[in-house]
Short mmCIF file of C-alpha atoms and ligand atoms in Angstrom, two decimals:
data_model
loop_
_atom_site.label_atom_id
_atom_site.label_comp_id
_atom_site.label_asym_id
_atom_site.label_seq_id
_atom_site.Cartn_x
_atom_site.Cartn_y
_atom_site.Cartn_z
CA UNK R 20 0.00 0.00 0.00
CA UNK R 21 0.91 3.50 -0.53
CA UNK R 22 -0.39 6.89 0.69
CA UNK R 23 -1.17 9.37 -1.73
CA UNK R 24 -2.70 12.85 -1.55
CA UNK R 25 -6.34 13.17 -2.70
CA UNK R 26 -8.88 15.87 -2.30
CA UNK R 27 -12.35 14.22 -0.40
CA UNK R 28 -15.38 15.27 0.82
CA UNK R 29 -17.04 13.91 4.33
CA UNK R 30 -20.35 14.65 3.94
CA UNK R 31 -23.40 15.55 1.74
CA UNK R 32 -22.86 18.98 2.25
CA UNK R 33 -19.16 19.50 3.05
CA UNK R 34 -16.57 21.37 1.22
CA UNK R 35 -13.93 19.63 0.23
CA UNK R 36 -10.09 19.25 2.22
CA UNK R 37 -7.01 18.02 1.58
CA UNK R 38 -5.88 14.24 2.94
CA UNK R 39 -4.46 11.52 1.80
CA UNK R 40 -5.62 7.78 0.39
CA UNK R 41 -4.14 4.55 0.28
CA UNK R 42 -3.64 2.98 -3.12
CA UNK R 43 -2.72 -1.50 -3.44
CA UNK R 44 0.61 -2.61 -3.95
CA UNK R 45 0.53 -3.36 -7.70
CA UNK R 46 -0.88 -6.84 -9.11
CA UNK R 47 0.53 -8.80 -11.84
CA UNK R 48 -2.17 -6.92 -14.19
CA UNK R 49 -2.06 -3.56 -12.58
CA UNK R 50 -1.17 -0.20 -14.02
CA UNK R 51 0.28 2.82 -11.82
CA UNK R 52 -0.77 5.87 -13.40
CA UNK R 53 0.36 9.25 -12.28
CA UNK R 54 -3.01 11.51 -12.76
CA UNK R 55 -1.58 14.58 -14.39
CA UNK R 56 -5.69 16.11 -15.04
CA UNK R 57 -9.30 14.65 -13.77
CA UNK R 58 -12.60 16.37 -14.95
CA UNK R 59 -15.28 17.76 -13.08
CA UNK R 60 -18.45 15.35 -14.22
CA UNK R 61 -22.07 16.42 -12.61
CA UNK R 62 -22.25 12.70 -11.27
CA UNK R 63 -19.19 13.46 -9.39
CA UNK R 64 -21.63 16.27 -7.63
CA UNK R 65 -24.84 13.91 -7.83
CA UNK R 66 -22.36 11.31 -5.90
CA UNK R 67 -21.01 13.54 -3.46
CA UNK R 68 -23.94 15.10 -2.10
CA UNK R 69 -25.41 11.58 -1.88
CA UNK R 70 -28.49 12.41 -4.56
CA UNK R 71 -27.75 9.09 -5.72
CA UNK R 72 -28.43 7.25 -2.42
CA UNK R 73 -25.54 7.07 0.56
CA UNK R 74 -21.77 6.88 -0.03
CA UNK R 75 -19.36 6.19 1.96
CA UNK R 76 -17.38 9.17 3.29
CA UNK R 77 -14.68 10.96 2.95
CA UNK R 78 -15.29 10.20 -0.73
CA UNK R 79 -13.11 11.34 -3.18
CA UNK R 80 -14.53 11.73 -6.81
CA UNK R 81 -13.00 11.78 -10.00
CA UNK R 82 -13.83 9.46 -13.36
CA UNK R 83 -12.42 11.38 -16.15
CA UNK R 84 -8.61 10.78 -15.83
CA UNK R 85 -5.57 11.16 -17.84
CA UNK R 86 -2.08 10.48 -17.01
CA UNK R 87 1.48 8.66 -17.42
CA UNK R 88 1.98 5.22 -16.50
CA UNK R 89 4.67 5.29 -14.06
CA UNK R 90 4.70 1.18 -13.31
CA UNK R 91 3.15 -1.70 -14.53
CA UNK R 92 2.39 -5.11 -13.13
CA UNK R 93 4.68 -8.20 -13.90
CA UNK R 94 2.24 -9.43 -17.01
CA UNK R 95 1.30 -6.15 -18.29
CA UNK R 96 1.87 -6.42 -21.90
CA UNK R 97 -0.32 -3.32 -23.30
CA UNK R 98 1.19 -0.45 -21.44
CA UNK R 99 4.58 0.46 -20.75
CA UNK R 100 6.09 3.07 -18.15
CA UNK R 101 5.50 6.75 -19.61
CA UNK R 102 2.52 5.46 -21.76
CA UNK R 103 -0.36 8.36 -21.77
CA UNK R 104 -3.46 6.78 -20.76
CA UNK R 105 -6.94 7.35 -19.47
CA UNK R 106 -9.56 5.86 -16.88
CA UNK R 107 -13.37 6.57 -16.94
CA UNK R 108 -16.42 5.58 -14.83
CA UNK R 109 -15.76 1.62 -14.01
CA UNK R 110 -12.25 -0.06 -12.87
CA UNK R 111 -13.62 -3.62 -13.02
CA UNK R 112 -16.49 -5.67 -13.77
CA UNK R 113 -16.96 -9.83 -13.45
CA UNK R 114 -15.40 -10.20 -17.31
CA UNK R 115 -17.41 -13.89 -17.45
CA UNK R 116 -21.03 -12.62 -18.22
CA UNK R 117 -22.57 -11.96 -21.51
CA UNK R 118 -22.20 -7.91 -21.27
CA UNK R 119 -18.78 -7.97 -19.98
CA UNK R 120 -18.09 -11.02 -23.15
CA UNK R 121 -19.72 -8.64 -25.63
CA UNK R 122 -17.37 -5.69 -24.88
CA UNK R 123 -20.32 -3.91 -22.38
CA UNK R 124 -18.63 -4.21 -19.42
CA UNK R 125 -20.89 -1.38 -18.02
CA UNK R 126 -24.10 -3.51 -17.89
CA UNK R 127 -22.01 -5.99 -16.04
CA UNK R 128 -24.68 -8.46 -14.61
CA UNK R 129 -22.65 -8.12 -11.24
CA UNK R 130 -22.31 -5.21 -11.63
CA UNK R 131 -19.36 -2.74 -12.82
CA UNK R 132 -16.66 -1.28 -10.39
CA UNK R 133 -17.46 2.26 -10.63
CA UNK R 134 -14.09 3.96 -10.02
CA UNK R 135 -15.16 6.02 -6.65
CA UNK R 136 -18.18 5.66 -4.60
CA UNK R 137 -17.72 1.07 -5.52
CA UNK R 138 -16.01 -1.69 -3.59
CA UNK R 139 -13.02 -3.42 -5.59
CA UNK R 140 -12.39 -7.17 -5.57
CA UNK R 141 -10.09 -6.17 -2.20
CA UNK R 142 -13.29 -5.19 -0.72
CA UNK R 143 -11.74 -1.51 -0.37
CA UNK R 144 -13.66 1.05 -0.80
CA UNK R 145 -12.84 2.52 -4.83
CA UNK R 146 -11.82 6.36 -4.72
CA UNK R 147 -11.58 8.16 -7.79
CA UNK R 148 -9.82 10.55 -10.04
CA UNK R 149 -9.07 13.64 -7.61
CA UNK R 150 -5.83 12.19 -6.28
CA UNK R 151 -2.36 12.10 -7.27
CA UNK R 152 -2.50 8.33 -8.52
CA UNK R 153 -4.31 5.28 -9.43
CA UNK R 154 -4.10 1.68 -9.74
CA UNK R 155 -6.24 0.41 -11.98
CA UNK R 156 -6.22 -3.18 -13.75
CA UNK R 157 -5.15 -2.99 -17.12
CA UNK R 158 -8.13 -3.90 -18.96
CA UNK R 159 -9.64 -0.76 -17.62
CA UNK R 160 -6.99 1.47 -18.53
CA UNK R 161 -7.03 3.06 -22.18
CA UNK R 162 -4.69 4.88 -24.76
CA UNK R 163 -5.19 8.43 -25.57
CA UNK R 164 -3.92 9.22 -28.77
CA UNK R 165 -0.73 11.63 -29.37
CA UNK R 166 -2.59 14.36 -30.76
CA UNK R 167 -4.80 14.83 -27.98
CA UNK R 168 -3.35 16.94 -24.46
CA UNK R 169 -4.21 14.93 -21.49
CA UNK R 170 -5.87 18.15 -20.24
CA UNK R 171 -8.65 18.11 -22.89
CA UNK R 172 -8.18 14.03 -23.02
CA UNK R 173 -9.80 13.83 -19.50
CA UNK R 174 -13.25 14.61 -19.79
CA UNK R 175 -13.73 12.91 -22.94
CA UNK R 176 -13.58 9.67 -20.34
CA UNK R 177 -16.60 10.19 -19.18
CA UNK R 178 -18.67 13.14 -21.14
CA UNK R 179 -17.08 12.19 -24.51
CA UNK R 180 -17.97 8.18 -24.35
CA UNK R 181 -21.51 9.09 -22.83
CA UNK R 182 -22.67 10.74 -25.74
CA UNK R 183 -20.61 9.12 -28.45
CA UNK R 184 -22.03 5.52 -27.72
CA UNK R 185 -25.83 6.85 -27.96
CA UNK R 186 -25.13 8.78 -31.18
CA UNK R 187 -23.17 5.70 -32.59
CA UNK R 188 -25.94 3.05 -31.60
CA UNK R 189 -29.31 4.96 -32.29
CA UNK R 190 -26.70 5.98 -35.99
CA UNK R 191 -26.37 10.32 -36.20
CA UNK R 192 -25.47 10.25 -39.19
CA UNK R 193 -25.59 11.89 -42.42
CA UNK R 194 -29.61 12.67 -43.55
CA UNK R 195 -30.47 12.73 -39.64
CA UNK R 196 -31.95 15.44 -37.52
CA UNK R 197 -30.69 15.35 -34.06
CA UNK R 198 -31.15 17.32 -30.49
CA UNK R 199 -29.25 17.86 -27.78
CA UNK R 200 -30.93 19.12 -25.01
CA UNK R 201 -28.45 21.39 -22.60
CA UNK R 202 -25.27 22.62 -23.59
CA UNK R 203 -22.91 21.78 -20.67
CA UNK R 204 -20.09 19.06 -19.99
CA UNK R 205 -21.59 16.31 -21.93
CA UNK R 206 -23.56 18.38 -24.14
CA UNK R 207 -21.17 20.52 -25.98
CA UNK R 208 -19.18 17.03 -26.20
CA UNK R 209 -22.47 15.82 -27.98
CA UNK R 210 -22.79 18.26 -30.21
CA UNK R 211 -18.62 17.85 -31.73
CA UNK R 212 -19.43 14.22 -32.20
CA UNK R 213 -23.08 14.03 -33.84
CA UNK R 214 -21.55 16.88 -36.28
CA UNK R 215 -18.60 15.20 -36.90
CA UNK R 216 -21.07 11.99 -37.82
CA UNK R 217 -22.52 14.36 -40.11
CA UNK R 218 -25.77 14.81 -38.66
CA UNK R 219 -27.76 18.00 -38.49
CA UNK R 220 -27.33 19.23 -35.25
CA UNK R 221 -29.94 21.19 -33.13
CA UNK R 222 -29.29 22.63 -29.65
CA UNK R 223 -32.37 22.84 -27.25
CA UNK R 224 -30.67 25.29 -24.62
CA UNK R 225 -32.68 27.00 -21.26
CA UNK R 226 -31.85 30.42 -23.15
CA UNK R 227 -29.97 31.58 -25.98
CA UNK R 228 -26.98 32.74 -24.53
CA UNK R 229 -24.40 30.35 -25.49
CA UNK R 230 -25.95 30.59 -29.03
CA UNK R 231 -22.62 31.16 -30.62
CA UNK R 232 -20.35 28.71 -29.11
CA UNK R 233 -23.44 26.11 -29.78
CA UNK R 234 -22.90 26.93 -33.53
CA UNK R 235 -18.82 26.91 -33.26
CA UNK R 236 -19.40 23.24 -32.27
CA UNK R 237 -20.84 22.23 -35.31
CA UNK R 238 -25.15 23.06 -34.51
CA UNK R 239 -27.47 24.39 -37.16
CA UNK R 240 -29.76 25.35 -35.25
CA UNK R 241 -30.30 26.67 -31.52
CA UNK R 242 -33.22 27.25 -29.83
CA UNK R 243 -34.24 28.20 -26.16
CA UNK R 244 -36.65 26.26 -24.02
CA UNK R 245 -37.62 28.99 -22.04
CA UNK R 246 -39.66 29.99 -24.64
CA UNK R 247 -43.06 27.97 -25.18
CA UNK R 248 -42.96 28.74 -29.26
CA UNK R 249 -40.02 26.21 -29.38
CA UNK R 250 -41.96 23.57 -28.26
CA UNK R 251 -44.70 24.32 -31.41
CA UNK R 252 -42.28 25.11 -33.71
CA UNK R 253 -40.36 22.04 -33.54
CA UNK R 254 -42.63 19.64 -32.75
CA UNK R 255 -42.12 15.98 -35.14
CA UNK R 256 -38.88 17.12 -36.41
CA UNK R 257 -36.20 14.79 -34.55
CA UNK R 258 -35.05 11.68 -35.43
CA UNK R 259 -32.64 11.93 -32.39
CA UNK R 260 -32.80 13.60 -29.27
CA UNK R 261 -30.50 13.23 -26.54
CA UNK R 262 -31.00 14.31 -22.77
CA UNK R 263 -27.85 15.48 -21.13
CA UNK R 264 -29.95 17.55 -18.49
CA UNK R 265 -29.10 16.52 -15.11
CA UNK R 266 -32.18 17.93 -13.60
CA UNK R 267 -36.21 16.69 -14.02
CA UNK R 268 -37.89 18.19 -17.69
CA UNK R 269 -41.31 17.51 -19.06
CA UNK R 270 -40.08 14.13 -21.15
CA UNK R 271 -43.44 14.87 -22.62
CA UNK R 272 -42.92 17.98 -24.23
CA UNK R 273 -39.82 16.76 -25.69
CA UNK R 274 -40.76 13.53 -26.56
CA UNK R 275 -43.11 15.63 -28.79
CA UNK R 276 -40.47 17.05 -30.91
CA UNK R 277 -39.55 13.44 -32.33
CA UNK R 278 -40.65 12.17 -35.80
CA UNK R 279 -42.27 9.21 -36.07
CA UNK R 280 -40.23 6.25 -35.00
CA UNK R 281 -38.21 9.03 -33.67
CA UNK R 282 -36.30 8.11 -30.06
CA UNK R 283 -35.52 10.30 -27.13
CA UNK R 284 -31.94 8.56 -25.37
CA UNK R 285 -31.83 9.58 -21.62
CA UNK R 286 -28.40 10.30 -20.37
CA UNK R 287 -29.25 12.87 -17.81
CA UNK R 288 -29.33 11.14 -14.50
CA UNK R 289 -31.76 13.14 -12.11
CA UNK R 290 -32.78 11.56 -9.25
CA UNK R 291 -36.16 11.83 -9.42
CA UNK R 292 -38.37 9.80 -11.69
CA UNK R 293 -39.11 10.98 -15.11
CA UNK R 294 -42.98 10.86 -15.97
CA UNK R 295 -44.05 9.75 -19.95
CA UNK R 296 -47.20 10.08 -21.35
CA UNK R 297 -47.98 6.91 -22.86
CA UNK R 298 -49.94 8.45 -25.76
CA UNK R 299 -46.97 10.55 -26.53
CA UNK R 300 -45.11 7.68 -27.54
CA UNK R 301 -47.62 5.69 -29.29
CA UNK R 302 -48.78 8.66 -31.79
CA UNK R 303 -45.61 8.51 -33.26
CA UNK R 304 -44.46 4.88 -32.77
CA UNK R 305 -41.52 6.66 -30.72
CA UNK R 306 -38.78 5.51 -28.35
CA UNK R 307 -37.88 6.69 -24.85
CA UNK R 308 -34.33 5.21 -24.23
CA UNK R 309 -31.54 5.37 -21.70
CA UNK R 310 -27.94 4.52 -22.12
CA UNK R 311 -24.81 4.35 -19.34
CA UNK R 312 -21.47 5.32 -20.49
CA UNK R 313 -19.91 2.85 -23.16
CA UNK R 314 -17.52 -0.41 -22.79
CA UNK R 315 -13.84 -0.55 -22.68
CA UNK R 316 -12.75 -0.79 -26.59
CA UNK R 317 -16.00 1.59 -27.19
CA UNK R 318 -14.26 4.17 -25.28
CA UNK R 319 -10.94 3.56 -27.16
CA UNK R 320 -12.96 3.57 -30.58
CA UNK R 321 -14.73 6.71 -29.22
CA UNK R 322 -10.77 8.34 -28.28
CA UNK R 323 -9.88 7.23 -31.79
CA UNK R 324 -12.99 8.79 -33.43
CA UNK R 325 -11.84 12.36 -31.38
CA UNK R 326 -8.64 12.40 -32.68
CA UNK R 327 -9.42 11.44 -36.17
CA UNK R 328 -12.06 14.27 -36.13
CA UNK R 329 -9.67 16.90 -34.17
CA UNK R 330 -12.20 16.59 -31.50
CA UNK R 331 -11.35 18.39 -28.07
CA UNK R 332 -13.83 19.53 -25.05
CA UNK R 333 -13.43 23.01 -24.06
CA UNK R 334 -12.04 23.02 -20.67
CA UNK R 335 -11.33 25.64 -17.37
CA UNK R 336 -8.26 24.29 -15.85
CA UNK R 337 -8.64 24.85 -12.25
CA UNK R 338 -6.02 24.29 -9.05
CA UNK R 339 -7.48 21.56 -6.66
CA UNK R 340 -8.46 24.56 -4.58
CA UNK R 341 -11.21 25.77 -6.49
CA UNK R 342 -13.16 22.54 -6.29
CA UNK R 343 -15.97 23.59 -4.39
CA UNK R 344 -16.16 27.21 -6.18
CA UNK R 345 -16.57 24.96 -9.94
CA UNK R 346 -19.32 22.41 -8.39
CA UNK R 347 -21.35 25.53 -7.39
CA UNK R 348 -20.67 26.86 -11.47
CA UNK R 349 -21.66 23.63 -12.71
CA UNK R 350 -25.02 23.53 -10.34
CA UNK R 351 -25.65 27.42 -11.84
CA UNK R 352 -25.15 26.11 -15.59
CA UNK R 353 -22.59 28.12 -15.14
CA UNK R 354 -19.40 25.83 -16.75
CA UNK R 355 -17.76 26.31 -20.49
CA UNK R 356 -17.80 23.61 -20.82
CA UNK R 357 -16.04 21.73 -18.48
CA UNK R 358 -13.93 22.21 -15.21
CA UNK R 359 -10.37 19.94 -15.07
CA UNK R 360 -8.26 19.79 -11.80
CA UNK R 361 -4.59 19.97 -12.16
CA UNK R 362 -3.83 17.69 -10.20
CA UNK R 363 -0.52 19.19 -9.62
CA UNK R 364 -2.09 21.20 -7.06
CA UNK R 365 -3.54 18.14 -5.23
P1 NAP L 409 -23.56 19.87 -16.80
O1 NAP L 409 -22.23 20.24 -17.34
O2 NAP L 409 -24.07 20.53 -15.57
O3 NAP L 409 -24.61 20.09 -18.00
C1 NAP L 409 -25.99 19.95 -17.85
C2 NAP L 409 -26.68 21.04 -18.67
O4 NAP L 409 -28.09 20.84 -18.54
C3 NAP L 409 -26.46 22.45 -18.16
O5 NAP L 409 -25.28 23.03 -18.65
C4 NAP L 409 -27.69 23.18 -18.69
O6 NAP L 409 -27.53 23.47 -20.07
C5 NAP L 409 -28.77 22.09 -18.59
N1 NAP L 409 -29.56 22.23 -17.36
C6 NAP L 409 -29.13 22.21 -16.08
N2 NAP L 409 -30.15 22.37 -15.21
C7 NAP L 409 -31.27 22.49 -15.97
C8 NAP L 409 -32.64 22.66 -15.67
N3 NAP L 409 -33.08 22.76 -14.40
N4 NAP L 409 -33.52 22.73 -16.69
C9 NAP L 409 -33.09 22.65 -17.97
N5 NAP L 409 -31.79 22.48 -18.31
C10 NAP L 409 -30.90 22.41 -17.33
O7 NAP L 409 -23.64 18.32 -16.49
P2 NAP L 409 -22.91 17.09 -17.23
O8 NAP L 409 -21.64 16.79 -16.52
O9 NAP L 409 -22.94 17.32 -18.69
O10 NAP L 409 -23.90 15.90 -16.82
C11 NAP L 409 -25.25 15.93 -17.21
C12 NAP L 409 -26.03 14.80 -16.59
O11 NAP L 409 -25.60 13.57 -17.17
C13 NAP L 409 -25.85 14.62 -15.08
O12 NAP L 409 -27.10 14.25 -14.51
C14 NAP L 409 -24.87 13.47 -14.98
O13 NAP L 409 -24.96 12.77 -13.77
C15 NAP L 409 -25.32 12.63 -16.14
N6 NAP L 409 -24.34 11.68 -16.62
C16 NAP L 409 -24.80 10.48 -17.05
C17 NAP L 409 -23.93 9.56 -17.59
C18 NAP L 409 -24.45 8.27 -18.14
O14 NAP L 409 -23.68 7.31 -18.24
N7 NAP L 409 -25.70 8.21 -18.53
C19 NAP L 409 -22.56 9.85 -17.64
C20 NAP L 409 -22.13 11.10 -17.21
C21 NAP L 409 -23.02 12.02 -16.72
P3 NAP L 409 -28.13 24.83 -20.72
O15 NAP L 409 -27.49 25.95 -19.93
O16 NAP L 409 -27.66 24.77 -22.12
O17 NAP L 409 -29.60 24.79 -20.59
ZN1 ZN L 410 -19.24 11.38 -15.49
#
């Protein structure tokens, strides 16, 4: 074991303090990876503040990392010492069921490892990305491509394979109409990748205020929700919508704006329930969907697809210090687009 410095929270409503964590002598498939940048994700907010259902304190948060391997585990073949690499929401999962055999590791019928807020194999307690280092088994470690900076790499861990695996399965593509509904974190990521798939982008934002960086991104169109015309004016036009809001909407007034056999993909992940109106769906033979993340080589395909596409999220860089100040900008939909810790100041 080793002690490393982390920054935790020790409650629901605590700021957060310096202190340090213990991370496992290295196994024979283990990577040590020297976190160099971790993004600020809303779950990492939902989690702390235990919207999500109790944690166990002091939690430290953190699953958009990038960083240099700085050891590796006797039969690590796929990463070498100063490799740049990343690690997103999961750090294990069973590898013997059907998801985890088909590349889904997320749906893990056990259940994935989420990498803070889980319990590992050890039965230790996971803690996450706001920390100086890692250890992380080596199937759950990924490459991020040369041309990407691990600054701007980070978030794509988490935002970037959220939005990229809906958009791949449910096909944005060329011909296709598609929404994104809030223009934050994973959002603006959601935007850079559906227009990169060639699809004609729309941006439902609460106002218009980010109108032009919505368009720099790669929308056609952006329209504000706070106004009730939207709602008529748009209404059967999507064959795509996704849901990046993290708080409750009316599903049924958006569900409206989807063509027939249009479907509506959930990624938001508000706590409280999210009512449908049957009959909204049936009119229109449309699909309300929800979707986790994305597996292991899905993320690497999706880190791939980025750098092919010259695809980086626009990031604050922020000292460790400023934690608490950014989760307060990112409750205010106040971010652009996405807060990153150097971890050099951890
Ligand atoms: P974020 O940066 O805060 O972005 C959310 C955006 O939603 C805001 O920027 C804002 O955009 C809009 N919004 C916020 N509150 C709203 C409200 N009350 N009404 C209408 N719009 C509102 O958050 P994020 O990091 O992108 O995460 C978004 C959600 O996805 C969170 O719930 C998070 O937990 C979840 N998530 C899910 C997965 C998954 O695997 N499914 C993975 C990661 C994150 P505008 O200012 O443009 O309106
Ligand atoms: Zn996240």
């Amino acid at each position: 074991m080793v002690n490393v410095k982390a920054r935790a929270v020790g409650g629901p409503t605590e700021s957060f303090k310096s202190t340090e964590i213990t991370r496992r002598n290295l196994d024979k498939h283990d990577v040590l990876i020297e976190i160099k940048y971790a993004g600020i994700c809303h779950s990492d907010i939902h989690a702390a503040r235990g919207e999500w259902g109790e944690v166990h304190y002091p939690l430290v948060p953190g699953h958009e990392i990038a960083g240099i391997v700085t050891e590796v585990g006797g039969q690590v073949t796929k990463f070498k010492v100063g490799d740049r690499v990343g690690v997103g929401c999961m750090v294990d999962s069973c590898g013997q069921c059907s998801s985890c055999q088909e590349g889904e590791e997320q749906y893990c019928e056990e259940g994935n490892v989420p990498t803070y807020a889980g319990i590992d194999k050890y039965g230790e307690h996971t803690q996450g990305g706001y920390s100086t280092h890692i250890v992380v088994t080596d199937g759950f470690v990924v490459t991020i491509p040369d041309n990407i900076p691990l600054e701007t790499a980070a978030p794509l861990l988490c935002a970037g394979i959220t939005t990229y695996s809906p958009l791949k399965r449910w096909q944005a593509e060329k011909g296709k109409k598609v929404a994104v509904i809030g223009l934050g974190g994973l959002g603006h990521l959601a935007v850079k990748i559906a227009h990169a798939m060639n699809a004609e982008v729309t941006v439902l934002s609460q106002t218009l205020k980010k109108e032009e960086d919505g368009m720099k991104f790669g929308a056609k169109n952006y329209h504000a929700t706070s106004n009730p015309e939207t709602f008529n004016k748009l209404a059967n036009s999507f064959d795509l919508i996704i849901n990046t809001v993290s708080a409750k909407l009316d599903m049924n007034a958006y569900l409206n704006m989807l063509a027939l056999n249009g479907t509506l993909v959930n990624v938001g992940a508000p706590s409280e329930p999210l009512g449908v109106n049957a009959l909204t769906l049936i009119g229109k033979r449309r699909s309300f969907a929800g979707s986790m993340i994305g597996g292991i080589q899905e993320t690497q395909d999706m880190l791939d697809f980025c750098s092919e596409h010259n695809i980086v999220p626009e990031i604050e860089l922020i000292s460790a210090d400023r934690i608490d100040e950014a989760y307060e900008r990112v409750l205010h939909s106040d971010v652009r687009y996405r807060f990153v810790i150097d971890n050099s100041t951890i």
